[in-house]
XYZ file of C-alpha atoms in Angstrom:
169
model
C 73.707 42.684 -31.281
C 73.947 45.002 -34.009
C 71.560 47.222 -35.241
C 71.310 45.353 -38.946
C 70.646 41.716 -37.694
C 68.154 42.681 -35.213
C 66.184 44.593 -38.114
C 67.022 41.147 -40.080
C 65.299 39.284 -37.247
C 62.862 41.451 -36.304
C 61.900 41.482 -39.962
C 61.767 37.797 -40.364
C 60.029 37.423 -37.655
C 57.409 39.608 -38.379
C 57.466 37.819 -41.998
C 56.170 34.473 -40.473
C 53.985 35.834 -38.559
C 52.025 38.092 -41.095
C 52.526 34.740 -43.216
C 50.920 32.282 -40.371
C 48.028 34.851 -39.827
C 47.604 34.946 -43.979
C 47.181 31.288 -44.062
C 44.782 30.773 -41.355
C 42.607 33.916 -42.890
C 42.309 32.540 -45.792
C 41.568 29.174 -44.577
C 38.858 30.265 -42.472
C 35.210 29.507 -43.479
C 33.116 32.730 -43.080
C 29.418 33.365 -42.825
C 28.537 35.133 -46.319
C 26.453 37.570 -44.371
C 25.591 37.952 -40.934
C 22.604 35.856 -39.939
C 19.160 36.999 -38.742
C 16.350 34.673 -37.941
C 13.525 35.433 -39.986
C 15.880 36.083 -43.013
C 14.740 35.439 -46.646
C 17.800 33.097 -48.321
C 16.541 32.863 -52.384
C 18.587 30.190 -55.020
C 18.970 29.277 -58.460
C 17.810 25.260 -57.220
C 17.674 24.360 -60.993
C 14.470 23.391 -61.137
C 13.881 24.881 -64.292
C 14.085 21.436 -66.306
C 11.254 19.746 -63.895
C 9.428 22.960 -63.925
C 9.916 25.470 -66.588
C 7.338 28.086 -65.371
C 9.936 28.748 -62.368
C 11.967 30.068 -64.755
C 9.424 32.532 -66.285
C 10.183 35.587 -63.870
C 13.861 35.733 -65.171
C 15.075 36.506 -61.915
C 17.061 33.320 -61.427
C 16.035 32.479 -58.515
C 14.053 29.640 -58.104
C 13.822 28.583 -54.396
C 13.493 30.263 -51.226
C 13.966 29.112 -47.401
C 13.701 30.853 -43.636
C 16.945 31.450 -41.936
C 16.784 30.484 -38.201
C 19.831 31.065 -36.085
C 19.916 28.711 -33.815
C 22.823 28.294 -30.631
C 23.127 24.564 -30.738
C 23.208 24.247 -35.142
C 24.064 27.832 -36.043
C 22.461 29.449 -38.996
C 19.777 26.868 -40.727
C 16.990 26.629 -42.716
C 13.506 26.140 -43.568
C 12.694 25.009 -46.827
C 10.718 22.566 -49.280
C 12.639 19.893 -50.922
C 10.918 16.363 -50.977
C 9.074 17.163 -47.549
C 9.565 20.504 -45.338
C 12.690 20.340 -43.541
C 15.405 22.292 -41.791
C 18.700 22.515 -43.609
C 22.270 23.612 -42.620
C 23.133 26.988 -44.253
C 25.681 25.511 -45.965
C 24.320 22.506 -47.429
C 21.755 24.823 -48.484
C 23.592 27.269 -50.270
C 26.013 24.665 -51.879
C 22.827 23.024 -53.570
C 22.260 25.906 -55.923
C 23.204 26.862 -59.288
C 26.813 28.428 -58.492
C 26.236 28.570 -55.140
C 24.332 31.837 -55.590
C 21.773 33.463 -53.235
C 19.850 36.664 -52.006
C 19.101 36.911 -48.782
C 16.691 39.470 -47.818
C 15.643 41.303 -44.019
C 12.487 43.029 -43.450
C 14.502 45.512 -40.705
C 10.289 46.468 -39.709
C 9.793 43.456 -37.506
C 11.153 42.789 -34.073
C 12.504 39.641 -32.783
C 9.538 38.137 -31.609
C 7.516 38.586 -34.910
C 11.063 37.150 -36.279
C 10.796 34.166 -34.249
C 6.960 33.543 -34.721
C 7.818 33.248 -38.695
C 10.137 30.295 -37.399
C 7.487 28.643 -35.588
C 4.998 28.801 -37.825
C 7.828 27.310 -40.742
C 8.256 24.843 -38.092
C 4.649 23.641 -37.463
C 5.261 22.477 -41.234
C 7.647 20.175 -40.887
C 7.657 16.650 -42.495
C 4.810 17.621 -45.204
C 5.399 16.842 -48.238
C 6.654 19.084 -51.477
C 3.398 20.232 -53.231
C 4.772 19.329 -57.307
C 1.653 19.939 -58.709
C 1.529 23.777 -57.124
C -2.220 23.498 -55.440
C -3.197 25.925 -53.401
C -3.233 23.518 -50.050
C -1.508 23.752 -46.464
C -1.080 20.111 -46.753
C 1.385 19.947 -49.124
C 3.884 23.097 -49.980
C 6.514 24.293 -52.505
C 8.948 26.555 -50.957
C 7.578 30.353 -51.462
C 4.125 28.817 -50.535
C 5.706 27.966 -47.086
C 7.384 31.448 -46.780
C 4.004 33.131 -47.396
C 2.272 31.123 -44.805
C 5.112 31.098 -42.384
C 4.895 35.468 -42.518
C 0.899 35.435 -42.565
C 0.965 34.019 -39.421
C 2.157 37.288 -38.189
C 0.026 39.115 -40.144
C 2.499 40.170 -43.029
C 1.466 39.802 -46.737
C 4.600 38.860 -48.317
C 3.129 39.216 -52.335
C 0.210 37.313 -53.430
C -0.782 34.231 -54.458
C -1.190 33.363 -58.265
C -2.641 30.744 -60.258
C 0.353 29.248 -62.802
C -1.961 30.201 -65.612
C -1.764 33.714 -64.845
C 1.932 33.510 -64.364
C 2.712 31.408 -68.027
C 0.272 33.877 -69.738
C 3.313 36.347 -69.386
């Protein structure tokens, strides 16, 4: 064979198969980040009509769930909607407002801590959404259940405010 058709080849070749592993790359669905349980994930939910004082941070986020990587469902979490629930990461993320999130790791705790945040989330589940924003472990909006879920272990994730305080600014 001469030299210039097996470069011709060799090049096509190579050509389809660059091409073949471009296609299936791009195809692939990827994790936006790699999953820890005990993760923070934070949305835009637009709650902002139902709820205006959500909105009075200007952060843009409005909601805020527990990661929990799990072998049999992958990445999913905790979070408030109508009752506490666990979630598929993406069903989660493709709720929000552009499909936007933070996700945030405290690096300080060790998997078991990181695991006892999940099982306290979990003791929630199936209680309702708290609308009215009471200060009750009967009923919970979303950061409420994040605060509880990382007081079990004994870490103060910010502090609790009455909605007065926070429309005031």
């Amino acid at each position: 064979m001469k030299p210039a058709v097996a470069m011709t080849l060799g090049a096509g070749a190579f050509t389809v198969i660059l091409g073949g592993y471009l296609i299936a790359y791009a195809t692939t669905v990827r994790e936006p980040v790699a999953w820890k349980t005990g993760d923070l994930i934070v949305q835009d939910s637009n709650v902002e009509g139902m709820l205006p004082v959500f909105a009075a941070d200007g952060s843009g986020m409005t909601h805020v769930g527990l990661v929990d990587v799990t072998p049999d469902n992958g990445a999913v979490v905790i979070e408030v909607t109508d009752t506490v629930r666990e979630t598929p990461i993406r069903e989660f993320i493709a709720r929000g407002k552009d499909k936007a999130i933070a996700v945030y790791r405290l690096e300080a705790l060790s998997d078991a801590q990181r695991k006892a945040t999940i099982t306290a989330a979990r003791r929630q589940l199936g209680k309702p959404s708290d609308y009215y924003l009471r200060r009750s472990w009967d009923a919970f909006y979303s950061s409420e259940l994040v605060h509880l879920a990382y007081g079990d272990i004994g870490f103060d994730l910010g502090r609790m405010q009455k909605i007065s305080a926070i429309a005031k600014d």
